[in-house]
GROMACS .gro file of N, CA and C in nm:
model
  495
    1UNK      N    1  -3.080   4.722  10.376
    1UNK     CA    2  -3.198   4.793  10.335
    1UNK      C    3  -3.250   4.883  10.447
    2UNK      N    4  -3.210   4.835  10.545
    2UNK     CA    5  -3.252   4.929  10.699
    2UNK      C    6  -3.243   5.072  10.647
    3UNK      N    7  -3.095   5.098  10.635
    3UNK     CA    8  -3.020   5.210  10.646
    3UNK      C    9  -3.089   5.271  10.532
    4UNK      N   10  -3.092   5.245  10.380
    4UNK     CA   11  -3.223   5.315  10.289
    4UNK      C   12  -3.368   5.355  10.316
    5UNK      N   13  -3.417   5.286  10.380
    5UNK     CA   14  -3.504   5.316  10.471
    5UNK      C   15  -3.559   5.433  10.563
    6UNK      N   16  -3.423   5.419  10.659
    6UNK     CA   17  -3.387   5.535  10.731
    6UNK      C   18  -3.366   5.649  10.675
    7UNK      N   19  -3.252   5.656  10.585
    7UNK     CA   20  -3.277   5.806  10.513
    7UNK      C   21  -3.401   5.837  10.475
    8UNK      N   22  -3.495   5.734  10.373
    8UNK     CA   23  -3.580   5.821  10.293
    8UNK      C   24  -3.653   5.874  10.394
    9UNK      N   25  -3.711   5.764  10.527
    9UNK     CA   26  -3.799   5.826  10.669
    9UNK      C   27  -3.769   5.932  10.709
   10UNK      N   28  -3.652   5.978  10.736
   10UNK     CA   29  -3.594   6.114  10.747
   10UNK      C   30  -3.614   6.236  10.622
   11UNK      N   31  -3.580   6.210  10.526
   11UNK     CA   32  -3.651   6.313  10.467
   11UNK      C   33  -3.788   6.270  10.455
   12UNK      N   34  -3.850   6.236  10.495
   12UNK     CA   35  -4.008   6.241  10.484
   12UNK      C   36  -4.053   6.312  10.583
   13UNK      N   37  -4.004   6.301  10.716
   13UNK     CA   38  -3.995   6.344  10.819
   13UNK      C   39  -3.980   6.502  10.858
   14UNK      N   40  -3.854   6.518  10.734
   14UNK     CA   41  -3.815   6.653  10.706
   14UNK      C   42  -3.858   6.755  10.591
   15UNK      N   43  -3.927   6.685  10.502
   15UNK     CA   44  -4.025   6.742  10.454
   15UNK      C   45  -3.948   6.758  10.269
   16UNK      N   46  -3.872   6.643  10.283
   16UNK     CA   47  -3.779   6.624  10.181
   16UNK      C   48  -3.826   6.555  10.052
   17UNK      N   49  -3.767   6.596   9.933
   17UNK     CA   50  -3.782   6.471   9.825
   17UNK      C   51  -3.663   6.424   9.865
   18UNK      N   52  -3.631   6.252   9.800
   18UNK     CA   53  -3.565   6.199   9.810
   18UNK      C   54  -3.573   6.110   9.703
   19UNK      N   55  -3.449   6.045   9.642
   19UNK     CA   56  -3.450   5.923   9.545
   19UNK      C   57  -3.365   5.787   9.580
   20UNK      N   58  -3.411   5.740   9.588
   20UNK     CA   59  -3.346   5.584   9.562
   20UNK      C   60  -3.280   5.538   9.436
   21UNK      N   61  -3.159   5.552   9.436
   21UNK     CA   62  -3.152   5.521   9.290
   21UNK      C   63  -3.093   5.404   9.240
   22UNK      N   64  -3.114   5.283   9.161
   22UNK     CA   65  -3.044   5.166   9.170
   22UNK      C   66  -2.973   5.129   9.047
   23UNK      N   67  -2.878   5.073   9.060
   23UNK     CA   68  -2.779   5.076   8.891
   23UNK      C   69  -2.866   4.978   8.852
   24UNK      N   70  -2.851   4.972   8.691
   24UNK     CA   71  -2.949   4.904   8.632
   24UNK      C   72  -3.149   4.915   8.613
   25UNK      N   73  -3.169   4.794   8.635
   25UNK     CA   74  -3.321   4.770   8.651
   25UNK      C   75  -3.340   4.724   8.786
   26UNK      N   76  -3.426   4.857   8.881
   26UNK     CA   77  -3.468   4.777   8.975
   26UNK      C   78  -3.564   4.646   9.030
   27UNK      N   79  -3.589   4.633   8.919
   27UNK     CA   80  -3.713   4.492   8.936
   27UNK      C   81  -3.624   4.380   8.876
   28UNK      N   82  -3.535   4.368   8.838
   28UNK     CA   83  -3.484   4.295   8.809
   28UNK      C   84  -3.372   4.252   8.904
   29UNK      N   85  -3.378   4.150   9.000
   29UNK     CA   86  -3.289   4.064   9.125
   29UNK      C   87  -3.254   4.231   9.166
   30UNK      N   88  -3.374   4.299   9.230
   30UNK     CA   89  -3.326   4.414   9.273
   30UNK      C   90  -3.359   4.485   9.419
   31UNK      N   91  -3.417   4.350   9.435
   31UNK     CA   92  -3.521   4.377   9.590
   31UNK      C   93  -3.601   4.479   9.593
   32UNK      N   94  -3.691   4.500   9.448
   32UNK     CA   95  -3.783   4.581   9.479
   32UNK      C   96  -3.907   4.572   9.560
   33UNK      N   97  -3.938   4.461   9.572
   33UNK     CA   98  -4.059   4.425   9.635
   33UNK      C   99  -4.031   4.436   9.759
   34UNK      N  100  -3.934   4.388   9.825
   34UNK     CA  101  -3.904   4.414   9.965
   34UNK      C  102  -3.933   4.561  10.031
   35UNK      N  103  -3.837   4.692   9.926
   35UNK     CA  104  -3.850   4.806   9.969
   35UNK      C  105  -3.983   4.834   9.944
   36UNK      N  106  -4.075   4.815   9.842
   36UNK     CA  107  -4.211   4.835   9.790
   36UNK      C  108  -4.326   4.833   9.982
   37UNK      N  109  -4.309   4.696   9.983
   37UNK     CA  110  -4.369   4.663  10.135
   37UNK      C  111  -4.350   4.733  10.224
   38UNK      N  112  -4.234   4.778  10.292
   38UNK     CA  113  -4.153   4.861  10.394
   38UNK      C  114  -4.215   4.996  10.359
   39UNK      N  115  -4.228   5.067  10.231
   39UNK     CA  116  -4.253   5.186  10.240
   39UNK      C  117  -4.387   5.229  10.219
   40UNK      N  118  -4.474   5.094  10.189
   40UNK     CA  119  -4.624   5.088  10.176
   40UNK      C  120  -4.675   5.119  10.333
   41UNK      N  121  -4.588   5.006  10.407
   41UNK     CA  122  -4.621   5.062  10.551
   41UNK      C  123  -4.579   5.128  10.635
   42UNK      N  124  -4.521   5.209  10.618
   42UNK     CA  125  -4.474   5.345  10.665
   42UNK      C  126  -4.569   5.447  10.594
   43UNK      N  127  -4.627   5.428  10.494
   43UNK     CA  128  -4.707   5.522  10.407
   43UNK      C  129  -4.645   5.645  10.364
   44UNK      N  130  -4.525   5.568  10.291
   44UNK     CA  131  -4.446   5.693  10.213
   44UNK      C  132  -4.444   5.643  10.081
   45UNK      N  133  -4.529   5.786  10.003
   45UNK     CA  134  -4.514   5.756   9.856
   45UNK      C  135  -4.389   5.776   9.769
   46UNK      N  136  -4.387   5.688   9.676
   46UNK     CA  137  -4.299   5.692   9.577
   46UNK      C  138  -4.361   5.657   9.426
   47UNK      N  139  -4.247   5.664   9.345
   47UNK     CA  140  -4.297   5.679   9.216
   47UNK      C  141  -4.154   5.574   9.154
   48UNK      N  142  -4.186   5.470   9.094
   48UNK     CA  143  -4.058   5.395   9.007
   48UNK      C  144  -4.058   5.408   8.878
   49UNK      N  145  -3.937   5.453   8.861
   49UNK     CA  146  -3.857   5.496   8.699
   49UNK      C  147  -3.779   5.395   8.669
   50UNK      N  148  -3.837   5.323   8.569
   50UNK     CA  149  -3.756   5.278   8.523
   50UNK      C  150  -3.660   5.314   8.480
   51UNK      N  151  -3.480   5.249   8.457
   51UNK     CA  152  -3.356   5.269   8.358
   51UNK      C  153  -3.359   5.207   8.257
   52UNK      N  154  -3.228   5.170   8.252
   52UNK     CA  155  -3.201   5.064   8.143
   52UNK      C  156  -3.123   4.976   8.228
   53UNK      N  157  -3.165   4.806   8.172
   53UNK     CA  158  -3.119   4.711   8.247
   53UNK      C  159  -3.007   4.684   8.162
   54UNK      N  160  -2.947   4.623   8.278
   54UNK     CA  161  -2.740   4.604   8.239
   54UNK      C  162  -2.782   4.486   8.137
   55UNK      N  163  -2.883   4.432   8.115
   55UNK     CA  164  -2.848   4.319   8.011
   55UNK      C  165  -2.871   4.414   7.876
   56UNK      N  166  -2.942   4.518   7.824
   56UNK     CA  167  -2.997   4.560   7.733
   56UNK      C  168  -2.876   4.646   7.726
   57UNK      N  169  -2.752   4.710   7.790
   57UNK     CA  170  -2.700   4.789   7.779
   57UNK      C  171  -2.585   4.696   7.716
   58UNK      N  172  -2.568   4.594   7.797
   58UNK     CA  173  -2.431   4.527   7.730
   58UNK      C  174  -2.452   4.486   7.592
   59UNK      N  175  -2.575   4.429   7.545
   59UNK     CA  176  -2.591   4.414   7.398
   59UNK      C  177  -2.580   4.488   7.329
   60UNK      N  178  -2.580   4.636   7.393
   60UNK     CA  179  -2.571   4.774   7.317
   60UNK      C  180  -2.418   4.753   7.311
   61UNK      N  181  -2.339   4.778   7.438
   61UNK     CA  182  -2.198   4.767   7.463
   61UNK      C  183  -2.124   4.663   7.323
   62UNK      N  184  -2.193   4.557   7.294
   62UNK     CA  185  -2.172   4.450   7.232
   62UNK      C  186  -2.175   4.493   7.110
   63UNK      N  187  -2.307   4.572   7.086
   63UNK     CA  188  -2.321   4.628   6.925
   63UNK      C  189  -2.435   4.473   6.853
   64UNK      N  190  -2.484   4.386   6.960
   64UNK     CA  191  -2.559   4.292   6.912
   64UNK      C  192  -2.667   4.270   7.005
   65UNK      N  193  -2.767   4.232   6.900
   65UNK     CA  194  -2.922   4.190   6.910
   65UNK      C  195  -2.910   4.035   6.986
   66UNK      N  196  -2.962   4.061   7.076
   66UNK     CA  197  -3.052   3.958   7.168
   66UNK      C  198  -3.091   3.870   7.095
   67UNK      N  199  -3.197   3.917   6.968
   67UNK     CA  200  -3.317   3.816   6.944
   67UNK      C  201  -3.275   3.845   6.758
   68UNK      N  202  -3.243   3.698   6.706
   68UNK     CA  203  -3.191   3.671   6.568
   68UNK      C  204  -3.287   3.610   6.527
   69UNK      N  205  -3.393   3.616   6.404
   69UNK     CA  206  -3.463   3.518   6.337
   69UNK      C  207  -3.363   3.410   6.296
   70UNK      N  208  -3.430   3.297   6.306
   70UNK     CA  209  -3.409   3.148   6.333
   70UNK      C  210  -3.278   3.126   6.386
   71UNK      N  211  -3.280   3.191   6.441
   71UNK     CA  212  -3.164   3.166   6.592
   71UNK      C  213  -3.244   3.170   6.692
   72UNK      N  214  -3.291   3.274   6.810
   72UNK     CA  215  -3.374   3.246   6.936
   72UNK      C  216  -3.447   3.381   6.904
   73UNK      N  217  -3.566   3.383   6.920
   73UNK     CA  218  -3.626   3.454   6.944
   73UNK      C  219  -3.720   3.479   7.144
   74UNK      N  220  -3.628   3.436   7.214
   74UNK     CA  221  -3.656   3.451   7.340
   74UNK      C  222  -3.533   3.488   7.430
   75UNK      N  223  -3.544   3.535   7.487
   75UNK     CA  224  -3.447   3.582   7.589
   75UNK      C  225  -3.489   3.560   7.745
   76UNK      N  226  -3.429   3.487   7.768
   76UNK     CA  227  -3.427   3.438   7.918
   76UNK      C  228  -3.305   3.476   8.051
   77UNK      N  229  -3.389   3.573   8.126
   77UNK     CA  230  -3.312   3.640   8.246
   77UNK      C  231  -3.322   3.588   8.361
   78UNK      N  232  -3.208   3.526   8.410
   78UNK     CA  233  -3.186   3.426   8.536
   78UNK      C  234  -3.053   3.474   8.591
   79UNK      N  235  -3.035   3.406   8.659
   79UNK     CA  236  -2.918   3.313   8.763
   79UNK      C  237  -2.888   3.204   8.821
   80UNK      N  238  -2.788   3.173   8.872
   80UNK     CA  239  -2.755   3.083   8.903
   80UNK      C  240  -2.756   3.058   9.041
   81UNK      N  241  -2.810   2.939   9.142
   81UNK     CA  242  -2.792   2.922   9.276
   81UNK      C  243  -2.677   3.010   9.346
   82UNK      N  244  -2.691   3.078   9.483
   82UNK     CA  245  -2.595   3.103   9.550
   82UNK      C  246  -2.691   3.157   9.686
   83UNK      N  247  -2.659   3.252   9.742
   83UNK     CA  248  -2.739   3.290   9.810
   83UNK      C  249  -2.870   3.278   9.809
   84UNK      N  250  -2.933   3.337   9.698
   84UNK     CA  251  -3.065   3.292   9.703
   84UNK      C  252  -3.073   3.145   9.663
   85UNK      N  253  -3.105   3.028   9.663
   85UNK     CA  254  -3.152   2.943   9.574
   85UNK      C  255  -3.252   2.911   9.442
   86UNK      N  256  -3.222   2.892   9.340
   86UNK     CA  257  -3.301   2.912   9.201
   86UNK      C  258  -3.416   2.764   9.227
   87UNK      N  259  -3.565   2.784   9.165
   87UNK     CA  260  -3.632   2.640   9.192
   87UNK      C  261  -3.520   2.581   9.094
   88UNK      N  262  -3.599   2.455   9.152
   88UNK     CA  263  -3.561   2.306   9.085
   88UNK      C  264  -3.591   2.314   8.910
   89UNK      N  265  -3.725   2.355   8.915
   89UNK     CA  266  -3.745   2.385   8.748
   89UNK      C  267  -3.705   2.524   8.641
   90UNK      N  268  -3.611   2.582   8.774
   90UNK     CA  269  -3.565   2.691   8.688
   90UNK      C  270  -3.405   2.657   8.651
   91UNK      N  271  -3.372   2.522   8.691
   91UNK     CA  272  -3.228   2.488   8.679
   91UNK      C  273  -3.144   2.521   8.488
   92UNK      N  274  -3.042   2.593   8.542
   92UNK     CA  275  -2.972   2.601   8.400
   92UNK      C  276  -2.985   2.502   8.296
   93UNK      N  277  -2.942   2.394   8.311
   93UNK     CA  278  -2.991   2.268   8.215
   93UNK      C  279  -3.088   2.254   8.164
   94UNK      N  280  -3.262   2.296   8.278
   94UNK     CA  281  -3.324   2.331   8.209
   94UNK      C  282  -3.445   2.406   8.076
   95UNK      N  283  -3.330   2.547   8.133
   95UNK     CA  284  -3.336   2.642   8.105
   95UNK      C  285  -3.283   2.637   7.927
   96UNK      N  286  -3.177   2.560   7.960
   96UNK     CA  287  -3.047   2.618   7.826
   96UNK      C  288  -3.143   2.503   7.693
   97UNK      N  289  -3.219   2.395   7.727
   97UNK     CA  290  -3.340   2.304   7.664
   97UNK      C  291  -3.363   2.338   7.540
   98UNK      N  292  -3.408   2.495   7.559
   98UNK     CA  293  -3.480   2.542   7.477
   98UNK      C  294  -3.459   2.681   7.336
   99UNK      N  295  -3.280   2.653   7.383
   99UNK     CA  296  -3.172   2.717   7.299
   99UNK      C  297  -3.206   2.873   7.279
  100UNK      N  298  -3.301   2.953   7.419
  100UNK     CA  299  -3.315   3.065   7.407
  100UNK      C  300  -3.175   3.159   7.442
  101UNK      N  301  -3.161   3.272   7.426
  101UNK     CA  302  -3.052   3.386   7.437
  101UNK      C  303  -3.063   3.376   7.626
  102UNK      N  304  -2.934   3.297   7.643
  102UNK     CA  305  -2.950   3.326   7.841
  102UNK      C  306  -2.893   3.463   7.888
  103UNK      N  307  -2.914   3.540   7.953
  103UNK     CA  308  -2.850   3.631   8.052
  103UNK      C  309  -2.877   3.591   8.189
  104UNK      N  310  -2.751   3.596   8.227
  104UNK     CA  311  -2.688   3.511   8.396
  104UNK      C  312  -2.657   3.663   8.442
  105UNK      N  313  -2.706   3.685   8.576
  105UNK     CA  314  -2.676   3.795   8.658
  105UNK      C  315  -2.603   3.732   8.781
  106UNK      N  316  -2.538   3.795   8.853
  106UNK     CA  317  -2.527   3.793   8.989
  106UNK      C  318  -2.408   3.637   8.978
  107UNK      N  319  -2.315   3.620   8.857
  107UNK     CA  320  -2.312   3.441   8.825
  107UNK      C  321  -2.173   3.400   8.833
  108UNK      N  322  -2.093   3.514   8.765
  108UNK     CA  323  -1.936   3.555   8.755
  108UNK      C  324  -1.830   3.397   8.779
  109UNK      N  325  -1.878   3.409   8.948
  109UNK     CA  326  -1.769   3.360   9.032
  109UNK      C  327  -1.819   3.182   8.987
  110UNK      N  328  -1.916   3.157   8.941
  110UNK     CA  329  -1.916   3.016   8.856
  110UNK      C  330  -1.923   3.006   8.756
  111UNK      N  331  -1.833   3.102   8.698
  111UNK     CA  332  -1.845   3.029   8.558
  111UNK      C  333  -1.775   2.934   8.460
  112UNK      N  334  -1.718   2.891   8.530
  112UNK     CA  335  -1.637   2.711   8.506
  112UNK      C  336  -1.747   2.644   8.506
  113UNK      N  337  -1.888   2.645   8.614
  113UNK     CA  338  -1.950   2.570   8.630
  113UNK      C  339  -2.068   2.631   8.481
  114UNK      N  340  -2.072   2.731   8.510
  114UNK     CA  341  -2.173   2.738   8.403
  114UNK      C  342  -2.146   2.691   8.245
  115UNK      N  343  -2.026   2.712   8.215
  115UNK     CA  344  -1.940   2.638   8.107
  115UNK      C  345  -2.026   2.498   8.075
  116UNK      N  346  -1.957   2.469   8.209
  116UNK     CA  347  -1.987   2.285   8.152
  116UNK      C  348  -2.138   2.284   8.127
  117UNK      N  349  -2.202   2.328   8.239
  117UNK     CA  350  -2.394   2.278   8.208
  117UNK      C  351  -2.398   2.352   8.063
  118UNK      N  352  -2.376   2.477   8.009
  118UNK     CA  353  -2.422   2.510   7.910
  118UNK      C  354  -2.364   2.436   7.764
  119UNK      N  355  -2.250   2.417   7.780
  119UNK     CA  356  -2.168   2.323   7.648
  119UNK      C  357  -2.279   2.270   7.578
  120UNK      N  358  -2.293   2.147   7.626
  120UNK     CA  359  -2.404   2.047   7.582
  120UNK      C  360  -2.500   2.088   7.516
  121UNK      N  361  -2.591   2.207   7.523
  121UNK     CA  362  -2.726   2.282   7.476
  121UNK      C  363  -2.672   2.379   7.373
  122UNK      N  364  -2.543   2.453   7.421
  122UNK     CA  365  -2.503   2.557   7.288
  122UNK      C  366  -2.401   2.504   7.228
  123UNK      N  367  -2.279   2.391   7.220
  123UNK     CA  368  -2.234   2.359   7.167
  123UNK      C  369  -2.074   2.464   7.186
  124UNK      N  370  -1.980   2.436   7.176
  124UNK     CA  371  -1.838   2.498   7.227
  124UNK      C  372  -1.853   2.643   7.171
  125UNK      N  373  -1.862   2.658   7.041
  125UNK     CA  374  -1.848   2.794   7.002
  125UNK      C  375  -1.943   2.903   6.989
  126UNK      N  376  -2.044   2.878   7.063
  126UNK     CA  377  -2.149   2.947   7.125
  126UNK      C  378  -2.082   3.118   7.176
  127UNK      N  379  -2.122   3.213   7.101
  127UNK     CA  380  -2.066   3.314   7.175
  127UNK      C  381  -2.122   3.331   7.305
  128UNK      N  382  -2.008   3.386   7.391
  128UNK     CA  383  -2.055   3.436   7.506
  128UNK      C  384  -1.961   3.566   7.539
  129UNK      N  385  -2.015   3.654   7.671
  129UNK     CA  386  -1.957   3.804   7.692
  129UNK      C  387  -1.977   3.776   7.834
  130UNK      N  388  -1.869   3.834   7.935
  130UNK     CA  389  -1.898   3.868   8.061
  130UNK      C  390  -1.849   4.044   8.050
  131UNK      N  391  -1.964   4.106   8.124
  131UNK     CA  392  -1.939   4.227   8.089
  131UNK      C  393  -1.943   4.335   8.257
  132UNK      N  394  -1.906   4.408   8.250
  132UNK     CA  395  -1.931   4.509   8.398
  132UNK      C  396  -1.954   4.603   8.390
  133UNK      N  397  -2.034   4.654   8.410
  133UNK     CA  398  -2.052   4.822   8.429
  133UNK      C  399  -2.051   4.848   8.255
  134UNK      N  400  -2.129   4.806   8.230
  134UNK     CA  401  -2.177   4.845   8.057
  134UNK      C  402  -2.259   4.971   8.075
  135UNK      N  403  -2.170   5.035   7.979
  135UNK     CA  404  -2.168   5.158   7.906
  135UNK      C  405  -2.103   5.292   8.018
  136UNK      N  406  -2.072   5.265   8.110
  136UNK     CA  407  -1.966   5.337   8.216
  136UNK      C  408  -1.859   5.345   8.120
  137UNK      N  409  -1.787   5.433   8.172
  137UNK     CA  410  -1.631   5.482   8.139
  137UNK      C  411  -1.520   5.367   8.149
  138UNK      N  412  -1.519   5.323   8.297
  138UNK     CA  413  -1.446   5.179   8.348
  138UNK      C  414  -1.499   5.060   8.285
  139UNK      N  415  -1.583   5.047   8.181
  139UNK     CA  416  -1.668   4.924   8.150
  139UNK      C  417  -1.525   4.849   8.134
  140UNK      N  418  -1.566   4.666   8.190
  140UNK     CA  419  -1.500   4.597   8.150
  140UNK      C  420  -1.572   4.510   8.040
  141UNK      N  421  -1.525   4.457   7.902
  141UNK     CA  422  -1.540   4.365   7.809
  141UNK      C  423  -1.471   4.207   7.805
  142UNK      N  424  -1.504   4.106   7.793
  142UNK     CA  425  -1.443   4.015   7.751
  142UNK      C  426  -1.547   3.897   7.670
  143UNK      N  427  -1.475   3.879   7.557
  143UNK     CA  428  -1.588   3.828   7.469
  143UNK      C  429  -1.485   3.698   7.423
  144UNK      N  430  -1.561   3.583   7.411
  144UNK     CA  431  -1.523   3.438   7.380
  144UNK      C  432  -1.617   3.397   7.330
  145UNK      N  433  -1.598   3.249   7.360
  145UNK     CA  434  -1.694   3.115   7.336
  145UNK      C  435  -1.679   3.077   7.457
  146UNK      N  436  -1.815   2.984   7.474
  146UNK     CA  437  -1.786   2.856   7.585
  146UNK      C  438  -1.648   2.782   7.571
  147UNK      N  439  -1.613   2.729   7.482
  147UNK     CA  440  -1.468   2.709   7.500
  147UNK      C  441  -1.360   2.792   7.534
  148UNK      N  442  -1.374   2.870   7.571
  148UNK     CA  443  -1.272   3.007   7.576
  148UNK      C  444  -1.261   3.099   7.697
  149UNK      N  445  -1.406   3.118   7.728
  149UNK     CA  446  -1.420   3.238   7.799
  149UNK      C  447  -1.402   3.182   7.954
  150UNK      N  448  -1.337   3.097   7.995
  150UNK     CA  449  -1.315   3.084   8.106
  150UNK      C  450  -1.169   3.134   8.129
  151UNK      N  451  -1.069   3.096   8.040
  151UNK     CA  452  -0.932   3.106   7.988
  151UNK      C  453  -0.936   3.290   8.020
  152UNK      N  454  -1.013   3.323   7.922
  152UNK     CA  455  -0.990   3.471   7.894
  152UNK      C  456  -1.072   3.531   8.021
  153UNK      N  457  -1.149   3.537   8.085
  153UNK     CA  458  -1.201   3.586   8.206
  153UNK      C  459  -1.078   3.567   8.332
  154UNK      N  460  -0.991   3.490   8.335
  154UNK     CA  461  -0.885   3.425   8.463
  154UNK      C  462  -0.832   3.545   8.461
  155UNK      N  463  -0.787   3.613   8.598
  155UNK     CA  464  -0.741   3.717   8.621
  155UNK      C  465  -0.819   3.822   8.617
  156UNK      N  466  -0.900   3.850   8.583
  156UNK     CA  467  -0.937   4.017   8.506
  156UNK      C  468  -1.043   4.063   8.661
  157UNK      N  469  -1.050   3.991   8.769
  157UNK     CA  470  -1.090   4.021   8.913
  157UNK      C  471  -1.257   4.090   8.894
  158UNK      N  472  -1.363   3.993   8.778
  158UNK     CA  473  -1.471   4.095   8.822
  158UNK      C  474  -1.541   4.072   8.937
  159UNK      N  475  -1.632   4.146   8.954
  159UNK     CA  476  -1.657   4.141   9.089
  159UNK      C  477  -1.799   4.063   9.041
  160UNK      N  478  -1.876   3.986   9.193
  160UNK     CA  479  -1.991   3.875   9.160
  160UNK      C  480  -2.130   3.935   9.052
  161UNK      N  481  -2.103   4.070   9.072
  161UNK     CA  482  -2.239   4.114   9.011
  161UNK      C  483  -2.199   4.153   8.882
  162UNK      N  484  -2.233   4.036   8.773
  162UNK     CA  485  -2.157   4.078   8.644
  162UNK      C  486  -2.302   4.038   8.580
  163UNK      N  487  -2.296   4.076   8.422
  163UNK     CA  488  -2.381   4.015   8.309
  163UNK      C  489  -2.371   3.908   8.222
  164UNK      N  490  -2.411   3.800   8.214
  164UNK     CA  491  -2.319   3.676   8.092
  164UNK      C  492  -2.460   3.741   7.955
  165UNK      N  493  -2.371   3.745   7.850
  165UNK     CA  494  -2.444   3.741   7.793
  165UNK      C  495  -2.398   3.597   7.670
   0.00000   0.00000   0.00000
């Protein structure tokens, strides 16, 4: 974040506009608040635009709705422990409780593990999607079940910052 920093100070300096621009939703696991602080005290204004967040795009990508009458009408945006640590009461298990629509960011590289905790709450044939770069040119797709989508994800090398939908 230094180095973002540094540029925008420089064109401020230089009498520049400048943009920050972040794939997806920046408020979403996007360290906006961090840069927010840093540039509050430097006293350089900005202005945030929202996009479209990679979870709303892959359901597009998908061609399916989030939110089904008497299926879930909630949608719940998380992750899973790694670097950051998730609280104790935001744990998947007890998250998945309440049989809302999950989207897992940042989750990829466990999802053997996420498999098993979720089974139990959605039951094997629960659809699921790991998706990349939704609605890009390179988008990658792979669509299963909890029973499945570990099988069909092996090999395909995405990288940690993916979408489960």
């Amino acid at each position: 974040m230094d180095e973002i920093i540094s540029v925008i100070l420089s064109a401020k300096e230089n009498d520049q506009d400048v943009a920050r621009v972040h794939t997806g939703d920046p408020s979403i696991f996007g360290s906006i608040a961090e840069q927010i602080r840093k540039l509050d005290s430097l006293n350089i204004q900005y202005e945030i635009v929202p996009g479209v967040s990679s979870f709303t795009a892959a359901a597009a990508v998908l061609g399916k709705e989030l939110t089904l009458p008497e299926v879930s009408q909630t949608i719940i945006i998380t992750r899973i422990s790694g670097r950051t640590p998730v609280p104790e009461r935001e744990r998947l298990e007890i998250l998945a409780q309440s049989g809302a629509t999950l989207t897992l960011f940042l989750s990829v590289l466990h999802i053997r593990a996420i498999v098993e905790r979720l089974t139990p709450y959605y039951g094997e044939k629960c659809p699921v999607a790991v998706i990349q770069k939704a609605t890009w040119p390179e988008q990658k797709v792979v669509v299963g079940t909890l029973d499945d989508i570990v099988s069909k994800v092996k090999g395909k090398k995405f990288p940690p910052r993916q979408s489960y939908l």
